[in-house]
DNA sequence: TACAATATTGACAACGTTGTCAATATGAAG
DNA sequence: CTTCATATTGACAACGTTGTCAATATTGTA
């Protein structure tokens, strides 16, 4: 099946031990032979089998950092992943990915190509990076998407009703008398951001309100993004009476900006967010939010992935979970 | 060195294949023989070598969840761990630990005893659990403590100047004219909590202020802990004019409670925290805090652990990093 | 040139498990 | 009591690498 050290040795006309020496950068190989071996390695695409190395060296090449469960080092996604780590026979490796960062890319490549992992779950916006997606598909590694931007070629995915959630929240704001609603959008390479935007627009239309480009600010889904966008919004001649932040972090930034401006929430401006991943209820006055079912999504995606890995049948290849609205203190009827 | 399937087979008087069948709960073993084998397994303390299994089955038994680096799923500790995951040859497994939760205990036991990990870093208050510490020491697994409650028997550790940080912050509050300072304490099984408490007391004494038991509330280092403690503090006949929360989360809870009570921060009450692990600057009005050097601590602990794992010499076995004070908007001179 | 010292290379065992298949024991049916 | 089917057991190869040690080639020194 895969290329082994033996294949390389044969083609290069030397012993497997010599190949081993080249791979491990040991001394005692003539430059000539080394180059020949390296060429063959390159040509055949040989990667060492880490399990064999682990066995013979009696080493796992894995280390562990133990967190106490009482810790605060956990947003709800990570927290759920860590919980799932208790179940089953799998260790779950959490890995971050910066598309443009070569060390990140080569780490992922090594995980995939050396078959150090049996399967992979990707979260947005990882899946908007063609290099990564291409590599995963080439490798035929079992793969499950979370909220993909573009559910390609039958790859199973798990997602949530972002559209409906945003629609319902927007209708609720409209019902409170708000007709100028600021929108703090996330980046467009994120499926969830797009769906939330569409849901927002649909609710406006449904209520005969025009979508006002000026009130929809492209910002990143983070604190400074929300902060800056809110400063812009409130600086308009006709500022909004409500702000819909498409992420918790942007909402926190918005609230900070409103506080700084001396604007009272919710009496002067209502604020809502999308996510509710952890601290929406920990900042005053508590942010009314669309709850994103991140625990269920993570649990399902891992479960699907394990089925794929174990070659068990997948009854459903797409799962979409509903969102719910959590009422807190940051919304009020427009005065 | 360690017990293999062959040792079990020999002692039980059967073939290794039969032992394998028992271990993997396959059919075709008479109950009699199975019991005999199980007894031997128990007696010898046999655990299967996962690397061998991985090799022969061509499976890694590890799965990966990929997070985009832009994510918000990261407090600074996890964030740092994930960054370190790019470097070196090690995959870093993040595992949580609930002392009283048997599934958690058996997961850790399996990681340690099956040698699925080469080494372990523990964070408080993991190290206050004797079951765990005992298991680690029995196993002789390379081990580094972060801020241990009780630096036992030469185990290397990394920590910070909790005492000095608390001392300096307390002096700063006193310098602002506060002489009734509420203290939101963490649990006593946490080294850092104790040291911070001692630093606080020392600063009071130094300034001829008595430590007031009533103003020091035992609370957990989390949001509800800080919230409840603050409600108690502000309900006193003589409430404090400043509050020192020994964690960011408790500070967030305190701020929420103060807001709820209509008490203005910092004009009526000053609030400071210890940690500054991420969102202290994202909640209004920004919390003045002692910065805990978590990135350096994590980086050093992992570096030390890898040296231990690779049998390289450790020039220093204890490292203690300084803390710094970050001034924000939550402190003011007492009126 | 001869000899020792050193550098290079390879044959083969070992790591600890699971899979294959043959050998044997047991039970059922005639 | 046979005969056949099935359940139980074990011998041995295989997985892909690294470590050991011996064999050979090369270099340096007298």
XYZ file of C-alpha atoms (C1' of nucleotides) in Angstrom:
730
model
C 0.000 0.000 0.000
C 2.198 2.816 1.258
C 5.865 3.388 0.529
C 8.188 1.843 3.088
C 11.837 2.148 3.827
C 12.358 -1.104 1.958
C 10.974 0.333 -1.253
C 13.345 3.237 -1.003
C 16.326 1.003 -0.307
C 15.533 -1.212 -3.274
C 15.198 1.651 -5.706
C 18.281 3.415 -4.388
C 20.259 0.202 -4.429
C 21.323 0.250 -0.821
C 20.316 -1.253 2.504
C 17.353 -0.138 4.562
C 19.725 0.828 7.311
C 21.383 3.361 5.041
C 18.034 4.880 4.213
C 17.312 5.006 7.924
C 20.575 6.836 8.462
C 19.751 9.386 5.811
C 16.283 9.941 7.182
C 17.576 10.419 10.703
C 20.492 12.549 9.615
C 23.026 10.235 11.161
C 26.690 10.400 10.269
C 28.528 7.866 8.124
C 26.836 8.230 4.790
C 28.788 9.514 1.793
C 27.277 12.662 0.278
C 26.860 10.841 -3.006
C 24.772 8.048 -1.590
C 22.850 10.424 0.625
C 21.804 12.479 -2.364
C 20.739 9.396 -4.283
C 18.625 8.232 -1.355
C 17.109 11.657 -0.857
C 16.192 11.771 -4.528
C 14.429 8.420 -4.291
C 12.642 9.479 -1.101
C 11.423 12.543 -2.884
C 10.427 10.615 -5.972
C 8.463 7.951 -4.126
C 7.076 10.347 -1.552
C 8.316 8.230 1.317
C 7.370 9.203 4.856
C 8.505 7.152 7.845
C 5.870 5.180 9.673
C 5.687 6.725 13.080
C 4.084 3.721 14.719
C 7.007 1.503 13.812
C 9.411 4.053 15.133
C 7.352 4.339 18.265
C 7.389 0.592 18.746
C 11.068 0.007 18.262
C 12.119 3.000 20.302
C 9.502 2.480 22.932
C 8.475 6.124 22.694
C 5.140 7.674 21.943
C 6.282 11.027 20.615
C 3.293 12.476 22.308
C 3.182 14.576 25.392
C 0.270 15.662 27.420
C -0.663 18.758 29.304
C -3.093 18.146 32.056
C -5.699 20.767 32.811
C -7.827 20.703 35.843
C -11.456 20.601 34.888
C -12.238 23.500 37.160
C -10.121 25.595 34.864
C -11.299 28.561 32.934
C -9.063 27.766 30.054
C -11.991 26.520 28.092
C -14.481 28.039 25.801
C -17.405 25.768 25.172
C -15.959 24.219 22.047
C -12.676 23.224 23.574
C -14.465 22.244 26.704
C -16.649 19.853 24.754
C -13.696 18.417 22.874
C -11.923 17.818 26.146
C -14.968 16.096 27.560
C -15.141 13.791 24.566
C -11.523 12.907 25.262
C -12.725 10.788 28.144
C -14.808 8.571 25.944
C -13.739 5.915 23.514
C -10.303 4.829 22.504
C -9.190 7.974 20.797
C -6.942 10.737 21.936
C -8.173 13.967 20.490
C -5.500 16.310 19.330
C -6.440 19.961 19.131
C -4.496 21.716 16.458
C -4.769 25.264 15.204
C -4.301 26.324 11.637
C -3.054 29.579 10.177
C -3.495 29.357 6.419
C -0.541 31.577 5.590
C 1.847 30.236 8.202
C 4.202 27.657 6.760
C 5.000 26.004 10.062
C 1.311 25.490 10.586
C 0.918 24.058 7.119
C 3.791 21.647 7.488
C 2.559 20.476 10.871
C -0.821 19.602 9.424
C 0.830 18.013 6.418
C 2.890 15.827 8.692
C -0.130 14.798 10.730
C -1.996 13.858 7.590
C 0.731 12.351 5.463
C 2.499 10.392 8.142
C -0.892 9.085 9.119
C -0.400 10.241 12.639
C -4.113 10.789 12.798
C -6.939 8.568 11.678
C -9.322 11.344 10.832
C -9.953 15.042 10.910
C -12.698 17.489 11.801
C -12.342 20.971 10.356
C -13.970 24.134 11.642
C -14.543 27.297 9.643
C -12.810 29.049 8.098
C -10.216 26.285 7.688
C -12.251 24.881 4.865
C -11.937 28.012 2.811
C -8.245 27.289 2.310
C -7.813 25.335 -0.921
C -4.320 24.101 -0.033
C -5.646 22.381 3.073
C -8.802 21.003 1.530
C -6.883 19.684 -1.413
C -4.398 17.945 0.823
C -7.112 16.332 2.862
C -8.920 15.078 -0.198
C -5.735 13.741 -1.780
C -4.938 11.841 1.349
C -8.353 10.195 1.523
C -8.272 10.739 5.253
C -11.699 10.433 6.885
C -12.980 13.955 7.235
C -15.964 15.756 8.695
C -16.721 19.423 8.192
C -18.189 21.752 10.736
C -20.209 24.454 9.010
C -18.357 24.333 5.670
C -18.461 27.314 3.398
C -19.134 25.053 0.472
C -20.166 21.467 1.230
C -18.149 19.777 -1.489
C -18.304 16.342 -2.946
C -20.165 14.402 -0.363
C -17.933 15.232 2.579
C -20.160 14.810 5.630
C -20.804 17.887 7.668
C -22.511 19.179 10.788
C -23.926 22.649 11.029
C -26.634 24.782 12.628
C -29.567 26.851 11.514
C -27.693 30.089 11.280
C -30.154 31.561 8.826
C -33.192 30.856 10.971
C -31.472 31.979 14.150
C -30.557 35.326 12.664
C -34.009 35.672 11.130
C -35.772 35.087 14.422
C -33.506 37.379 16.405
C -33.960 40.145 13.853
C -37.733 39.744 13.979
C -37.586 40.010 17.724
C -35.691 43.291 17.517
C -38.175 44.582 14.964
C -40.973 43.525 17.247
C -39.437 45.711 19.959
C -39.790 48.690 17.664
C -36.269 48.809 16.272
C -36.142 49.610 12.609
C -32.589 50.905 12.376
C -30.497 47.903 13.308
C -26.723 47.916 13.081
C -25.096 44.690 11.947
C -21.584 43.653 12.921
C -20.719 41.112 10.277
C -17.975 38.522 10.318
C -15.695 37.757 7.425
C -17.301 36.397 4.294
C -15.176 33.270 4.171
C -17.228 31.844 6.972
C -20.374 29.945 6.099
C -22.069 30.875 9.331
C -21.428 34.582 8.770
C -23.038 34.453 5.359
C -26.093 32.551 6.511
C -26.571 34.887 9.418
C -26.403 37.852 7.089
C -28.997 36.319 4.784
C -31.290 35.572 7.692
C -30.957 39.151 8.894
C -31.810 40.542 5.466
C -34.719 38.188 5.012
C -36.280 39.315 8.296
C -35.926 42.961 7.285
C -37.587 42.346 3.932
C -40.335 40.338 5.489
C -41.117 43.390 7.611
C -40.840 45.841 4.743
C -37.623 47.353 6.023
C -34.831 48.169 3.616
C -31.360 46.704 4.179
C -29.157 49.721 4.870
C -25.585 49.182 3.686
C -24.353 51.901 6.017
C -25.589 49.999 9.048
C -23.913 46.716 8.105
C -20.249 46.846 8.949
C -17.746 44.266 7.827
C -15.720 43.465 10.886
C -13.801 40.536 12.168
C -15.507 38.298 14.674
C -13.450 39.596 17.549
C -13.338 42.253 20.216
C -11.525 45.021 18.324
C -13.688 44.354 15.282
C -16.855 44.899 17.264
C -15.402 47.847 19.100
C -14.355 49.728 15.985
C -17.504 48.959 14.056
C -19.642 50.224 16.901
C -17.705 53.466 17.094
C -18.430 53.929 13.396
C -22.094 53.042 13.774
C -22.702 55.411 16.676
C -20.906 58.166 14.840
C -23.464 58.148 12.036
C -25.916 61.027 11.696
C -28.690 58.603 12.357
C -27.208 55.914 14.587
C -29.026 52.622 15.039
C -31.230 51.938 18.054
C -30.136 48.302 18.131
C -26.986 46.394 17.250
C -26.804 42.783 16.172
C -23.289 41.408 16.578
C -22.732 38.164 14.718
C -20.324 36.897 17.368
C -19.940 37.086 21.141
C -16.554 38.723 20.900
C -17.800 41.435 18.603
C -20.676 41.975 21.031
C -18.226 42.393 23.894
C -16.350 44.958 21.825
C -19.589 46.730 21.001
C -20.603 46.875 24.648
C -17.224 48.284 25.607
C -17.515 50.955 22.939
C -21.053 51.857 24.016
C -19.913 52.151 27.630
C -17.051 54.341 26.577
C -19.467 56.592 24.693
C -21.704 56.786 27.732
C -24.564 55.104 25.904
C -26.779 53.008 28.160
C -27.598 49.429 27.236
C -30.421 48.567 26.793
C -32.194 51.855 27.435
C -30.587 53.813 24.652
C -29.340 51.010 22.455
C -30.247 47.333 22.447
C -27.486 44.822 21.821
C -27.750 41.184 20.791
C -25.219 38.609 19.703
C -24.935 35.274 17.960
C -23.034 32.489 19.627
C -23.506 32.433 23.364
C -20.391 30.357 23.637
C -19.554 31.208 27.182
C -19.295 34.673 28.550
C -22.379 36.446 27.169
C -23.955 36.122 30.578
C -20.833 37.245 32.396
C -20.693 40.783 31.105
C -23.117 43.359 32.319
C -25.985 43.579 31.599
C -25.964 40.080 30.102
C -26.237 39.803 26.336
C -29.408 38.507 24.754
C -28.123 35.992 22.242
C -28.856 33.340 19.673
C -27.403 30.208 21.154
C -25.219 28.311 18.740
C -25.419 24.579 19.631
C -21.695 24.112 19.646
C -21.666 21.191 22.063
C -24.022 19.146 19.948
C -22.142 20.043 16.797
C -18.809 19.005 18.190
C -20.195 15.821 19.654
C -21.899 14.814 16.431
C -18.945 15.653 14.234
C -16.630 13.548 16.328
C -19.124 10.719 16.408
C -19.493 10.805 12.632
C -15.749 10.929 12.189
C -15.215 7.886 14.357
C -17.814 5.996 12.349
C -15.980 6.912 9.168
C -12.672 5.886 10.679
C -14.048 2.555 11.790
C -15.798 1.945 8.496
C -19.166 1.813 10.112
C -22.190 3.023 8.153
C -23.197 6.646 8.437
C -26.973 6.918 8.626
C -26.985 10.663 8.001
C -24.283 12.575 6.190
C -25.549 16.052 7.017
C -26.802 17.243 10.353
C -28.150 20.688 11.021
C -29.050 21.639 14.557
C -31.567 24.306 15.558
C -30.594 27.468 17.364
C -32.439 29.025 20.287
C -32.772 32.536 21.634
C -31.605 33.298 25.163
C -33.206 36.383 26.632
C -31.022 38.522 28.882
C -30.761 42.125 29.908
C -29.364 43.820 26.820
C -32.601 44.347 24.901
C -35.477 46.767 25.476
C -38.396 48.252 23.579
C -37.404 51.314 21.602
C -38.384 54.438 23.485
C 11.411 -4.078 31.278
C 7.655 -3.933 31.049
C 5.236 -6.834 31.032
C 4.390 -8.117 27.559
C 1.793 -10.442 26.176
C 4.454 -13.150 26.104
C 4.984 -12.954 29.856
C 1.284 -13.368 30.415
C 1.079 -16.314 28.042
C 3.980 -18.053 29.717
C 2.598 -17.665 33.206
C -0.924 -18.644 32.160
C 0.386 -21.598 30.193
C -1.184 -20.727 26.884
C -0.263 -19.064 23.615
C 0.109 -15.332 23.111
C -2.732 -15.463 20.653
C -5.073 -16.666 23.349
C -4.044 -13.810 25.588
C -4.655 -11.460 22.687
C -8.114 -12.936 22.276
C -8.921 -12.400 25.923
C -7.637 -8.853 25.877
C -9.656 -7.997 22.793
C -12.730 -9.817 23.999
C -12.847 -12.075 20.982
C -14.900 -15.244 20.904
C -13.496 -18.757 21.117
C -11.977 -18.835 24.531
C -13.352 -21.161 27.170
C -14.473 -19.322 30.305
C -12.023 -21.345 32.331
C -9.005 -20.311 30.345
C -10.233 -16.749 30.058
C -10.437 -16.433 33.814
C -6.994 -17.875 34.239
C -5.579 -15.399 31.756
C -7.426 -12.488 33.312
C -6.056 -13.447 36.698
C -2.493 -13.451 35.359
C -3.044 -10.127 33.593
C -4.215 -8.685 36.834
C -1.377 -10.214 38.797
C 1.353 -9.021 36.471
C -0.304 -5.704 35.749
C -0.135 -6.251 32.020
C -1.208 -3.423 29.698
C -1.050 -3.815 25.923
C 1.561 -1.792 24.086
C -0.379 0.620 21.959
C 2.469 1.283 19.563
C 2.665 -2.354 18.581
C -1.052 -2.437 18.058
C -0.835 0.724 16.031
C 1.876 -0.721 13.868
C 0.277 -4.020 13.102
C -3.144 -2.541 12.500
C -1.839 0.464 10.675
C -3.923 2.761 12.837
C -2.963 5.659 15.014
C -5.878 5.651 17.438
C -5.599 9.374 17.472
C -7.887 11.883 15.908
C -7.489 15.545 15.474
C -9.749 18.513 15.637
C -8.528 21.421 13.660
C -9.165 24.901 14.953
C -8.616 27.952 12.917
C -6.121 30.205 14.590
C -8.420 33.170 14.291
C -10.694 31.336 16.695
C -11.775 32.614 19.996
C -11.746 29.181 21.472
C -8.557 29.935 23.277
C -7.645 31.381 26.552
C -4.031 32.327 26.771
C -2.908 29.046 28.279
C -4.515 26.858 25.679
C -3.491 29.308 23.052
C 0.118 28.973 24.084
C -0.075 25.208 24.194
C -1.508 25.162 20.725
C 1.253 27.405 19.479
C 3.877 25.094 20.914
C 2.210 22.308 18.990
C 3.807 23.653 15.851
C 7.290 23.187 17.156
C 9.297 20.067 17.618
C 8.315 16.490 17.084
C 5.695 16.216 19.741
C 1.959 16.258 19.542
C 0.615 17.902 22.622
C -2.459 16.338 24.068
C -4.610 18.545 26.228
C -6.434 16.543 28.823
C -8.638 17.691 31.657
C -8.825 16.079 35.034
C -11.670 15.847 37.505
C -10.284 14.261 40.666
C -13.527 12.610 41.667
C -14.616 11.458 38.222
C -13.670 7.852 37.572
C -13.756 8.119 33.817
C -11.292 10.927 34.061
C -9.083 8.951 36.380
C -9.055 5.888 34.168
C -8.294 7.957 31.097
C -5.244 9.445 32.753
C -4.260 6.040 34.077
C -4.413 4.623 30.592
C -2.341 7.459 29.160
C 0.278 6.951 31.806
C 0.338 3.191 32.178
C 0.061 2.276 28.536
C 2.840 4.776 27.939
C 0.764 6.596 25.414
C 2.558 9.721 26.519
C 6.229 10.351 27.096
C 5.760 12.973 29.749
C 3.308 15.107 31.634
C 2.887 18.685 32.769
C 0.403 19.233 35.568
C -1.370 22.454 36.438
C -2.902 23.273 39.798
C -4.876 22.014 41.504
C -4.227 18.633 39.828
C -1.219 18.190 42.040
C -3.257 18.331 45.199
C -4.800 14.969 44.297
C -2.755 12.215 45.953
C -4.142 9.471 43.718
C -2.824 11.219 40.647
C 0.502 12.272 42.060
C 1.104 8.815 43.399
C 0.345 7.252 40.047
C 2.698 9.604 38.259
C 5.510 8.943 40.673
C 5.001 5.180 40.543
C 5.183 5.278 36.788
C 8.438 7.238 36.733
C 7.022 9.221 33.844
C 8.893 12.466 33.211
C 6.903 15.144 34.962
C 6.946 18.895 35.353
C 4.743 20.822 37.749
C 3.223 24.192 37.120
C 2.824 26.053 40.393
C 2.650 22.980 42.646
C 1.040 23.238 46.034
C 3.900 21.341 47.550
C 7.039 20.923 45.459
C 7.792 17.339 46.395
C 10.883 15.276 45.983
C 12.808 17.113 43.369
C 10.101 17.191 40.720
C 10.975 20.185 38.552
C 8.507 23.009 38.493
C 7.744 26.369 36.951
C 5.893 29.071 38.801
C 5.469 32.821 39.195
C 5.938 35.409 41.871
C 2.420 35.256 43.171
C 3.405 36.579 46.560
C 5.190 39.625 45.213
C 2.488 40.362 42.659
C -0.215 40.383 45.308
C 1.976 42.399 47.630
C 2.618 45.082 45.054
C -0.973 45.329 43.948
C -2.154 45.628 47.528
C 0.359 48.379 48.201
C -0.904 50.192 45.149
C -4.473 50.064 46.447
C -3.323 51.258 49.838
C -1.447 54.060 48.126
C -4.718 55.147 46.543
C -6.171 55.574 49.994
C -8.006 52.287 50.321
C -7.735 50.773 53.733
C -10.771 48.493 53.648
C -9.971 46.055 50.868
C -12.173 43.076 50.115
C -10.386 39.911 49.057
C -11.958 37.262 46.835
C -9.856 34.202 47.598
C -9.532 31.031 45.586
C -9.578 27.577 47.051
C -6.775 26.681 49.412
C -5.637 23.672 47.429
C -4.055 25.987 44.945
C -0.494 27.136 45.553
C -1.047 30.396 43.719
C -4.081 31.223 45.829
C -2.148 30.738 49.039
C 0.826 32.790 47.931
C -1.400 35.590 46.769
C -3.158 35.589 50.104
C 0.144 35.786 51.969
C 1.328 38.633 49.751
C -1.887 40.511 50.423
C -1.554 40.088 54.167
C 2.078 41.066 54.153
C 1.290 44.321 52.368
C -1.421 45.132 54.896
C 0.894 44.506 57.811
C 3.648 46.490 56.258
C 1.242 49.436 56.151
C -0.040 48.872 59.667
C -3.443 47.708 58.515
C -5.096 44.759 60.193
C -6.193 41.778 58.146
C -9.978 41.723 58.471
C -11.418 38.205 58.281
C -14.799 39.572 57.330
C -13.400 41.170 54.200
C -11.663 38.025 52.955
C -14.162 35.689 51.383
C -13.399 32.124 50.419
C -14.787 31.722 46.952
C -14.049 29.625 43.949
C -11.980 31.175 41.217
C -14.920 31.570 38.901
C -17.714 33.927 37.947
C -20.389 32.825 40.405
C -17.802 32.683 43.163
C -16.839 36.295 42.598
C -20.434 37.345 42.131
C -21.679 35.841 45.365
C -18.715 36.964 47.411
C -19.142 40.527 46.203
C -22.796 40.541 47.130
C -21.778 39.499 50.623
C -19.017 42.094 50.832
C -21.212 44.964 49.713
C -23.904 43.893 52.120
C -21.648 44.482 55.118
C -22.313 47.397 57.405
C -18.955 48.806 56.415
C -18.370 47.617 52.852
C -14.879 47.820 51.338
C -13.832 50.646 49.060
C -11.751 48.317 46.946
C -11.936 44.652 45.944
C -9.019 42.425 45.037
C -10.172 39.364 43.120
C -7.564 36.636 42.964
C -8.723 35.550 39.512
C -10.070 37.164 36.357
C -13.267 35.187 36.469
C -14.000 36.185 40.040
C -13.319 39.784 39.010
C -15.846 39.484 36.193
C -18.380 38.157 38.671
C -17.582 40.977 41.058
C -18.038 43.582 38.358
C -21.370 42.081 37.375
C -22.542 42.157 40.973
C -21.407 45.764 41.428
C -23.231 46.773 38.258
C -26.333 45.016 39.473
C -26.116 46.915 42.750
C -25.721 50.180 40.877
C -22.258 50.734 42.317
C -19.947 52.627 39.997
C -16.480 51.237 39.241
C -14.045 52.817 39.921
C -15.673 55.921 41.447
C -17.397 54.154 44.297
C -15.415 50.941 44.427
C -12.064 50.049 42.892
C -11.641 46.559 41.481
C -8.445 44.709 40.645
C -7.707 41.145 39.647
C -4.892 38.642 39.415
C -4.339 36.798 36.169
C -4.996 38.952 33.154
C -5.344 35.832 31.117
C -7.387 37.292 28.336
C -10.541 39.229 28.828
C -9.701 41.652 31.629
C -9.412 44.392 29.033
C -12.588 43.379 27.260
C -15.018 44.143 30.022
C -15.877 47.706 30.893
C -14.116 49.647 32.343
C -11.102 47.372 31.855
C -9.737 45.641 34.948
C -6.445 46.733 36.468
C -4.645 43.443 37.000
C -1.537 41.612 38.041
C -0.404 39.871 34.884
C 0.369 36.230 35.430
C 3.089 35.208 32.947
C 1.225 32.179 31.709
C 2.801 32.066 28.262
C 6.308 31.943 29.648
C 5.311 29.391 32.238
C 3.757 27.065 29.715
C 6.619 27.439 27.303
C 9.229 26.744 29.949
C 7.379 23.813 31.430
C 7.061 22.130 28.057
C 10.687 22.840 27.267
C 11.802 21.333 30.565
C 9.581 18.324 30.046
C 11.027 17.641 26.623
C 14.509 17.818 28.051
C 13.540 15.294 30.699
C 11.952 13.051 28.092
C 15.012 13.168 25.903
C 17.359 12.652 28.812
C 19.077 15.933 28.247
C 20.481 17.808 31.232
C 18.272 20.301 33.012
C 20.270 23.362 33.952
C 17.590 24.689 36.293
C 14.988 22.615 38.059
C 12.903 25.486 39.392
C 11.898 28.569 37.489
C 9.908 31.424 38.935
C 8.803 34.240 36.670
C 8.011 37.782 37.772
C 4.555 39.293 37.548
C 3.728 42.780 36.329
C 0.912 45.186 37.016
C -1.294 46.332 34.140
C -3.068 49.600 34.855
C -6.581 49.946 33.435
C -9.729 51.822 34.266
C -11.061 49.986 37.290
C -9.038 51.755 40.002
C -9.312 55.264 41.435
C -8.224 57.185 44.492
C -10.619 56.799 47.393
C -12.913 59.799 47.593
C 54.675 -0.703 1.240
C 52.501 -2.380 5.368
C 49.711 -1.760 9.069
C 46.530 0.380 12.077
C 42.758 3.337 12.651
C 38.634 4.953 11.088
C 34.717 5.637 7.968
C 31.106 3.416 5.444
C 27.759 -0.099 4.569
C 24.728 -3.973 5.236
C 22.650 -8.378 7.376
C 19.783 -9.438 10.703
C 17.444 -9.383 15.106
C 14.315 -6.985 17.874
C 10.230 -4.236 19.321
C 4.952 -6.305 20.944
C 1.152 -6.853 18.935
C -2.653 -9.000 15.555
C -4.012 -11.937 11.461
C -3.874 -16.356 9.059
C -4.309 -20.827 8.968
C -3.561 -25.354 10.454
C -4.072 -28.644 14.335
C -6.684 -30.460 17.763
C -10.675 -31.117 20.877
C -15.516 -31.340 21.373
C -20.246 -32.157 20.234
C -24.068 -33.685 17.197
C -26.089 -36.717 14.002
C -26.397 -40.963 11.779
C -19.166 -46.239 16.995
C -18.389 -43.358 13.028
C -18.457 -39.236 10.655
C -18.858 -34.633 10.066
C -19.329 -29.963 11.713
C -17.867 -26.700 14.773
C -15.422 -24.683 18.720
C -10.944 -23.979 20.695
C -6.047 -23.340 20.621
C -1.458 -22.384 18.993
C 2.599 -21.725 15.634
C 4.260 -18.451 12.994
C 4.469 -14.570 9.839
C 3.804 -9.809 9.369
C 3.743 -4.772 10.411
C 8.082 -0.888 9.401
C 11.255 0.831 11.795
C 15.951 1.206 14.621
C 20.028 -0.968 17.112
C 23.942 -4.142 17.071
C 27.651 -5.815 15.196
C 30.360 -7.643 11.644
C 32.271 -6.874 6.953
C 34.384 -4.000 3.881
C 36.437 0.311 2.063
C 39.193 4.252 2.867
C 42.561 7.073 4.982
C 46.627 8.182 7.743
C 51.089 6.937 9.660
C 55.461 4.701 10.088
